[in-house]
Every structure is written in C-alpha cells, then in structure tokens.
Coordinates of C-alpha atoms in Angstrom, one line a residue:
M1 CA 121.5 6.0 -74.0
I2 CA 119.0 3.4 -72.9
F3 CA 115.6 3.5 -74.4
L4 CA 112.8 2.3 -72.2
P5 CA 109.2 1.7 -73.1
I6 CA 107.0 4.7 -72.4
F7 CA 104.9 2.9 -69.8
F8 CA 108.0 1.9 -67.9
Q9 CA 109.3 5.5 -68.0
K10 CA 106.0 6.8 -66.6
Y11 CA 106.2 4.1 -63.9
L12 CA 109.6 5.3 -62.8
R13 CA 108.5 8.9 -62.7
R14 CA 105.4 8.0 -60.8
C15 CA 107.4 6.0 -58.2
N16 CA 109.8 9.0 -57.9
F17 CA 112.7 6.7 -58.5
N18 CA 115.3 7.3 -55.7
N19 CA 117.7 10.0 -57.0
K20 CA 119.3 10.2 -53.6
R21 CA 120.8 6.7 -53.9
I22 CA 123.6 6.3 -51.4
R23 CA 126.6 4.4 -52.8
I24 CA 128.3 1.9 -50.5
N25 CA 131.3 -0.5 -50.8
E26 CA 131.9 -1.6 -54.4
Q27 CA 129.4 0.9 -55.8
I28 CA 131.9 3.7 -55.2
R29 CA 133.8 4.0 -58.5
V30 CA 136.2 6.9 -58.0
P31 CA 140.0 6.4 -57.6
D32 CA 140.5 8.4 -54.4
V33 CA 138.2 9.3 -51.5
R34 CA 138.5 11.4 -48.3
L35 CA 138.1 8.8 -45.6
I36 CA 136.6 9.3 -42.2
T37 CA 136.7 6.5 -39.6
E38 CA 133.7 5.4 -37.5
D39 CA 135.0 7.6 -34.6
G40 CA 134.8 10.7 -36.8
N41 CA 138.6 11.0 -37.2
Q42 CA 139.7 12.2 -40.6
V43 CA 142.3 9.8 -42.2
G44 CA 142.8 11.9 -45.3
I45 CA 142.7 11.2 -49.0
V46 CA 143.3 7.4 -49.7
P47 CA 142.7 5.1 -52.6
V48 CA 139.2 3.5 -52.7
K49 CA 140.7 0.0 -52.5
E50 CA 142.6 0.8 -49.3
A51 CA 139.5 2.4 -47.8
L52 CA 137.4 -0.7 -48.7
E53 CA 140.0 -3.0 -47.1
T54 CA 140.0 -1.0 -43.9
A55 CA 136.2 -1.1 -43.8
V56 CA 136.1 -4.9 -44.4
E57 CA 138.8 -5.5 -41.7
R58 CA 136.6 -3.6 -39.2
G59 CA 133.4 -5.5 -40.3
L60 CA 131.7 -2.3 -41.4
D61 CA 130.7 -0.6 -44.7
L62 CA 132.3 2.2 -46.7
V63 CA 129.5 4.7 -47.2
E64 CA 129.7 7.7 -49.6
I65 CA 128.4 10.7 -47.6
S66 CA 129.2 13.6 -49.9
P67 CA 129.5 12.5 -53.5
K68 CA 129.7 16.0 -55.0
S69 CA 132.8 17.1 -53.2
D70 CA 136.2 16.6 -54.7
P71 CA 137.3 13.9 -53.8
P72 CA 134.1 12.4 -52.4
V73 CA 133.8 12.0 -48.7
C74 CA 133.4 8.4 -47.4
K75 CA 132.9 7.2 -43.9
I76 CA 133.4 3.8 -42.4
M77 CA 130.1 2.9 -40.6
D78 CA 127.3 0.4 -40.3
Y79 CA 125.1 1.1 -43.3
G80 CA 121.9 -0.3 -41.8
K81 CA 122.2 2.0 -38.8
Y82 CA 123.0 5.0 -41.0
K83 CA 120.0 4.4 -43.2
Y84 CA 117.8 4.0 -40.1
Q85 CA 119.0 7.3 -38.7
L86 CA 118.4 9.1 -42.0
E87 CA 114.8 7.8 -42.0
I88 CA 114.2 9.0 -38.4
S89 CA 115.6 12.4 -39.2
E90 CA 113.3 12.7 -42.3
K91 CA 110.3 11.8 -40.2
L92 CA 111.2 14.4 -37.6
K93 CA 111.6 17.0 -40.4
K94 CA 108.2 16.2 -41.7
K95 CA 106.7 16.3 -38.3
K96 CA 108.2 19.7 -37.6
Q97 CA 106.8 21.1 -40.8
S98 CA 103.3 22.3 -39.9
Q99 CA 100.9 23.3 -42.6
I100 CA 99.1 26.6 -42.0
I101 CA 95.4 25.9 -42.7
I102 CA 93.0 28.7 -43.3
K103 CA 89.5 27.9 -42.2
E104 CA 86.7 30.0 -43.7
I105 CA 83.5 31.2 -42.0
K106 CA 80.8 32.8 -44.2
L107 CA 78.3 35.3 -42.8
R108 CA 75.5 37.3 -44.2
P109 CA 74.8 41.0 -43.3
K110 CA 71.4 40.1 -41.8
I111 CA 72.7 37.4 -39.5
D112 CA 70.8 37.1 -36.2
T113 CA 72.6 37.5 -32.8
N114 CA 72.4 33.8 -31.8
D115 CA 73.6 32.7 -35.2
L116 CA 76.5 35.2 -34.8
N117 CA 77.3 33.7 -31.4
T118 CA 77.4 30.2 -32.9
K119 CA 79.8 31.4 -35.6
K120 CA 81.9 33.2 -33.0
R121 CA 82.2 29.9 -31.0
Q122 CA 83.3 28.1 -34.2
I123 CA 85.9 30.8 -34.9
E124 CA 87.2 30.5 -31.3
K125 CA 87.5 26.7 -31.8
F126 CA 89.5 27.1 -35.0
L127 CA 91.8 29.7 -33.4
K128 CA 92.3 27.5 -30.3
S129 CA 93.4 24.6 -32.6
G130 CA 96.0 27.0 -34.2
H131 CA 94.3 27.7 -37.6
K132 CA 93.9 31.0 -39.2
V133 CA 90.3 32.0 -39.9
K134 CA 89.1 33.9 -43.0
I135 CA 85.7 35.6 -42.2
T136 CA 83.6 36.5 -45.2
V137 CA 80.5 38.6 -45.1
M138 CA 78.6 37.9 -48.4
F139 CA 76.3 40.4 -49.9
R140 CA 73.6 39.7 -52.6
G141 CA 72.3 42.2 -55.1
R142 CA 71.3 45.5 -53.6
E143 CA 72.6 44.5 -50.1
I144 CA 76.0 45.9 -51.1
V145 CA 74.6 49.4 -50.7
H146 CA 74.6 48.8 -46.9
K147 CA 78.3 47.9 -46.5
E148 CA 78.3 49.3 -43.0
L149 CA 76.2 46.4 -41.8
G150 CA 78.9 43.9 -42.8
M151 CA 81.6 46.2 -41.3
N152 CA 79.6 46.5 -38.0
I153 CA 79.4 42.6 -37.8
L154 CA 83.2 42.3 -38.4
D155 CA 84.0 45.1 -35.9
K156 CA 81.8 43.4 -33.3
L157 CA 83.7 40.1 -33.9
I158 CA 87.1 41.8 -33.6
E159 CA 86.0 43.4 -30.4
E160 CA 84.8 40.2 -28.8
L161 CA 87.8 38.1 -30.0
K162 CA 90.6 40.6 -29.5
D163 CA 92.3 38.7 -26.7
K164 CA 92.2 35.4 -28.6
C165 CA 93.4 36.5 -32.0
V166 CA 95.5 38.9 -34.0
L167 CA 94.0 40.8 -37.0
E168 CA 96.1 39.7 -39.9
L169 CA 94.1 41.3 -42.7
E170 CA 91.9 44.3 -42.1
P171 CA 88.3 44.1 -43.3
R172 CA 88.2 45.1 -46.9
L173 CA 85.6 45.0 -49.7
D174 CA 86.3 42.3 -52.4
G175 CA 83.6 42.4 -55.0
Y176 CA 80.3 41.5 -53.2
N177 CA 82.1 40.3 -50.1
I178 CA 83.9 41.8 -47.2
I179 CA 86.9 39.7 -46.1
M180 CA 89.1 39.7 -43.0
I181 CA 91.7 37.2 -41.7
L182 CA 92.3 36.4 -38.1
A183 CA 95.4 34.5 -36.8
P184 CA 95.7 32.8 -33.4
V185 CA 97.7 34.4 -30.6
Y186 CA 100.8 32.3 -29.8
K187 CA 101.9 32.4 -26.2

C-alpha cells in the first residue's frame, strides 16, 4: 500500500482523480481480450499481444471499452477520435439534464390590487420561462385568524392563471403561511 502525504490525498480527492481511466495499448495487462475491429466486426477472443500487433499494423490504437467483462472487450480504433466523441456525448447529456427551479413569490393577506397584478405578471414570467412557482401568503400575529383572506387571494390567482399553469400543490396552511405550487403547462 502506498502512503501519500495527507495534503496530497486531499488534493487528489478535490480534483476528483479520474477513476474512469481508459486503458489503451500497453496499459492493457490481461492475457486475453475479446477483439472488435474498427468496422465493428467481432474477431473473437485473442491474446493481447496479437491484438496489439493487429492495431499497430493498421496504425490505430487498441482501446479497452469494457474492462469489467470477462474477458475485457477491446476495440481497434483511433483513441483521439474516441475520446473526443466521449466528451461530446458527455456535454450532450449535461445539456439535456434540465434542473427544475422553483421560484418563490411572497404575498401578504392585505395586498392591494395593483400589487397583486404586479406579482401575477412576475408569476406569468416565471411560468413562461419554464420554472415552477411557489406562492406563499405570509400571516403575522393575529392575521392568521382570517385565513380566508389568503385563500381568496390564492383562488383569485388560480382563476386568472388557469390557462397558463397547472396546480401542483393545493393551497394549504403551513404554520403562519399558506403555500401553493404552480407548474407551467407544457404544450
């Protein structure tokens, strides 16, 4: 076992040292491999030396594609091109993963009509950009006695926004707040 200084171990952890290292050519240290040519034809199980010689003759690299199978699967290909295609596919995966962001709008039970219209426009903007919206009506002190004021505000918002959103979480009392969540309508 190799003992490394603690600061170096932390550095390696922080850098997320590449565990997905792809072995190529002489780095492949198994006796036999399942060989696939650059066309995609399967040659079968051959010794590593023979596979390396075949790759060198063709001017390409022997790349280990599936190290965990028995025997490991290796393909004759241009390693630079393979690495480039992997990077592109990783970028596409990251691009396709969209994060769902929940925007929050806070209201008070005594909000004026014009202020409510401003908040409604803000909610419409969030929904149009594809975000979910959490609407919170905050009560202070004795205002909680008049919960119906908050419910009326939320019902009014639901009625005005019903064609632009879907009600994901019904209005419910959560402590001194009434909360509801709206999700955009996907067409």
